[in-house]
Amino acid sequence: MAVKNETVNCIIGEGSVFEGRFYVNGSILIEGKFSGDIKTDDQLTVGPTGKVMTDIEAKKVTIAGTLIGNITASEEVNLIQSGKVLGNITTPKLNVAEGVITRGRVTITAGKTDSLENIIKDSFGDDAEKLFSAMSKPAKQVKQKVDDSPQSKKK
């Protein structure tokens, strides 16, 4: 299940159970059960038989098994057809195969470190404040506020 041309430094095999803290320099493949803290500066793969309950921090994350926890990846996240994720995902790049099951918030950063508010201000200029004040309202009401703005009427 490891990504082609990459060496797996550590394997938690099918039928194995690990509970605790696990920090690895290199890639990790989990085919068994894991709960606790896990962090790597490289690839973390949860194989089809893997069942993981923790937050994941890694460069690249591939989920083909089950994860209950949040994912923070500095490069990319791949959700394979049999993958199931219950948690939030934050990454610059997300690949999702058909058949994946996920529930949580997805934040795709595209490598940007600016806050969402700054990105919106750059895109919408003076209309940004109206958007922020209307964030809790339905999208139809937000669109109406932007359409009624002086900048929109100039067009």
Short mmCIF file of C-alpha atoms in Angstrom, two decimals:
data_model
loop_
_atom_site.label_atom_id
_atom_site.label_comp_id
_atom_site.label_asym_id
_atom_site.label_seq_id
_atom_site.Cartn_x
_atom_site.Cartn_y
_atom_site.Cartn_z
CA MET A 1 0.00 0.00 0.00
CA ALA A 2 3.04 2.31 0.18
CA VAL A 3 3.37 4.93 -2.52
CA LYS A 4 5.49 3.65 -5.40
CA ASN A 5 9.21 4.37 -5.21
CA GLU A 6 9.03 5.27 -1.54
CA THR A 7 10.57 3.28 1.27
CA VAL A 8 8.40 2.42 4.25
CA ASN A 9 10.39 2.97 7.46
CA CYS A 10 7.81 1.54 9.85
CA ILE A 11 4.89 -0.86 9.51
CA ILE A 12 2.14 -1.58 12.01
CA GLY A 13 0.96 -4.82 10.43
CA GLU A 14 -2.49 -6.31 10.07
CA GLY A 15 -3.52 -7.87 13.38
CA SER A 16 -1.20 -5.59 15.38
CA VAL A 17 -2.46 -3.07 17.94
CA PHE A 18 -0.47 0.02 18.98
CA GLU A 19 -1.53 2.52 21.65
CA GLY A 20 0.64 5.48 22.62
CA ARG A 21 2.95 8.09 21.08
CA PHE A 22 4.63 7.36 17.79
CA TYR A 23 7.01 9.81 16.10
CA VAL A 24 8.91 8.63 13.02
CA ASN A 25 11.57 10.10 10.78
CA GLY A 26 10.38 8.55 7.55
CA SER A 27 7.24 6.91 6.24
CA ILE A 28 4.67 4.85 8.15
CA LEU A 29 2.24 2.18 6.93
CA ILE A 30 -0.59 1.21 9.26
CA GLU A 31 -2.46 -2.01 8.43
CA GLY A 32 -3.44 -2.78 12.05
CA LYS A 33 -5.06 -0.70 14.80
CA PHE A 34 -3.50 2.50 16.16
CA SER A 35 -4.63 4.99 18.79
CA GLY A 36 -2.63 7.75 20.45
CA ASP A 37 -0.37 10.43 18.96
CA ILE A 38 1.34 10.02 15.60
CA LYS A 39 3.57 12.37 13.64
CA THR A 40 5.98 11.97 10.75
CA ASP A 41 7.89 14.34 8.50
CA ASP A 42 7.15 12.07 5.53
CA GLN A 43 4.35 9.83 4.17
CA LEU A 44 1.72 8.25 6.42
CA THR A 45 -0.48 5.56 4.87
CA VAL A 46 -3.47 3.89 6.48
CA GLY A 47 -3.89 0.69 4.48
CA PRO A 48 -7.24 -0.98 3.69
CA THR A 49 -7.21 -2.99 6.94
CA GLY A 50 -5.92 -0.06 9.04
CA LYS A 51 -8.08 1.42 11.79
CA VAL A 52 -6.65 4.61 13.27
CA MET A 53 -8.00 6.86 16.02
CA THR A 54 -5.77 9.95 16.30
CA ASP A 55 -4.94 13.27 14.68
CA ILE A 56 -2.36 12.90 11.91
CA GLU A 57 0.42 15.34 11.02
CA ALA A 58 2.53 14.41 8.01
CA LYS A 59 3.90 15.66 4.71
CA LYS A 60 1.67 13.30 2.69
CA VAL A 61 -1.26 11.24 3.93
CA THR A 62 -3.00 8.37 2.14
CA ILE A 63 -6.13 6.83 3.64
CA ALA A 64 -7.44 3.50 2.32
CA GLY A 65 -8.69 2.27 5.70
CA THR A 66 -10.54 4.03 8.52
CA LEU A 67 -9.45 7.19 10.36
CA ILE A 68 -11.23 8.89 13.23
CA GLY A 69 -9.28 12.12 13.71
CA ASN A 70 -8.06 15.22 11.92
CA ILE A 71 -5.49 15.29 9.12
CA THR A 72 -2.95 18.08 8.67
CA ALA A 73 -0.73 17.48 5.64
CA SER A 74 1.90 19.92 4.40
CA GLU A 75 1.84 18.57 0.81
CA GLU A 76 -1.18 16.40 -0.02
CA VAL A 77 -3.90 14.01 1.11
CA ASN A 78 -5.07 11.03 -0.95
CA LEU A 79 -8.35 9.35 -0.05
CA ILE A 80 -8.46 5.94 -1.74
CA GLN A 81 -11.73 4.23 -2.76
CA SER A 82 -12.08 2.19 0.45
CA GLY A 83 -11.10 5.14 2.70
CA LYS A 84 -13.25 6.44 5.53
CA VAL A 85 -12.43 9.65 7.43
CA LEU A 86 -14.35 11.11 10.34
CA GLY A 87 -12.53 14.38 11.00
CA ASN A 88 -11.27 17.61 9.49
CA ILE A 89 -8.71 17.74 6.67
CA THR A 90 -6.26 20.60 6.10
CA THR A 91 -3.92 20.34 3.11
CA PRO A 92 -2.75 22.24 0.03
CA LYS A 93 -3.84 19.39 -2.27
CA LEU A 94 -6.64 16.82 -1.89
CA ASN A 95 -7.34 13.81 -4.12
CA VAL A 96 -10.58 11.92 -3.47
CA ALA A 97 -11.50 8.66 -5.20
CA GLU A 98 -15.06 7.64 -5.91
CA GLY A 99 -16.48 5.60 -3.05
CA VAL A 100 -14.70 7.45 -0.24
CA ILE A 101 -16.73 8.22 2.88
CA THR A 102 -15.81 11.34 4.83
CA ARG A 103 -17.46 13.61 7.35
CA GLY A 104 -15.76 16.79 8.53
CA ARG A 105 -14.53 20.15 7.35
CA VAL A 106 -12.06 20.33 4.46
CA THR A 107 -9.65 23.25 4.18
CA ILE A 108 -7.57 23.33 1.00
CA THR A 109 -4.83 25.87 1.51
CA ALA A 110 -3.23 25.67 -1.95
CA GLY A 111 0.04 26.54 -0.24
CA LYS A 112 -1.31 29.89 1.01
CA THR A 113 -0.57 30.93 4.57
CA ASP A 114 -2.84 34.00 4.60
CA SER A 115 -6.00 33.89 6.66
CA LEU A 116 -9.28 33.31 4.84
CA GLU A 117 -10.30 36.86 5.73
CA ASN A 118 -7.22 38.31 3.96
CA ILE A 119 -7.81 36.17 0.88
CA ILE A 120 -11.45 37.34 0.72
CA LYS A 121 -10.39 41.00 1.17
CA ASP A 122 -7.91 40.63 -1.70
CA SER A 123 -10.65 39.17 -3.92
CA PHE A 124 -13.65 41.33 -2.96
CA GLY A 125 -12.10 44.61 -1.78
CA ASP A 126 -14.71 46.90 -0.16
CA ASP A 127 -17.40 44.21 -0.44
CA ALA A 128 -15.45 41.97 1.96
CA GLU A 129 -16.83 43.64 5.10
CA LYS A 130 -20.39 43.02 3.91
CA LEU A 131 -19.52 39.39 3.28
CA PHE A 132 -18.03 38.99 6.77
CA SER A 133 -21.08 40.51 8.42
CA ALA A 134 -23.36 38.22 6.44
CA MET A 135 -21.35 34.98 6.89
CA SER A 136 -23.96 33.42 9.17
CA LYS A 137 -26.81 34.15 6.74
CA PRO A 138 -27.87 31.90 3.84
CA ALA A 139 -25.89 32.30 0.60
CA LYS A 140 -28.84 33.93 -1.20
CA GLN A 141 -28.86 36.82 1.32
CA VAL A 142 -25.07 37.22 1.06
CA LYS A 143 -25.30 37.43 -2.75
CA GLN A 144 -28.04 40.07 -2.46
CA LYS A 145 -25.86 42.23 -0.18
CA VAL A 146 -22.94 42.03 -2.63
CA ASP A 147 -25.22 42.75 -5.62
CA ASP A 148 -26.57 45.84 -3.82
CA SER A 149 -23.09 47.23 -3.09
CA PRO A 150 -21.83 50.43 -4.82
CA GLN A 151 -19.01 48.51 -6.55
CA SER A 152 -21.48 46.06 -8.10
CA LYS A 153 -23.69 48.89 -9.38
CA LYS A 154 -20.71 50.55 -11.14
CA LYS A 155 -20.32 47.53 -13.43
#
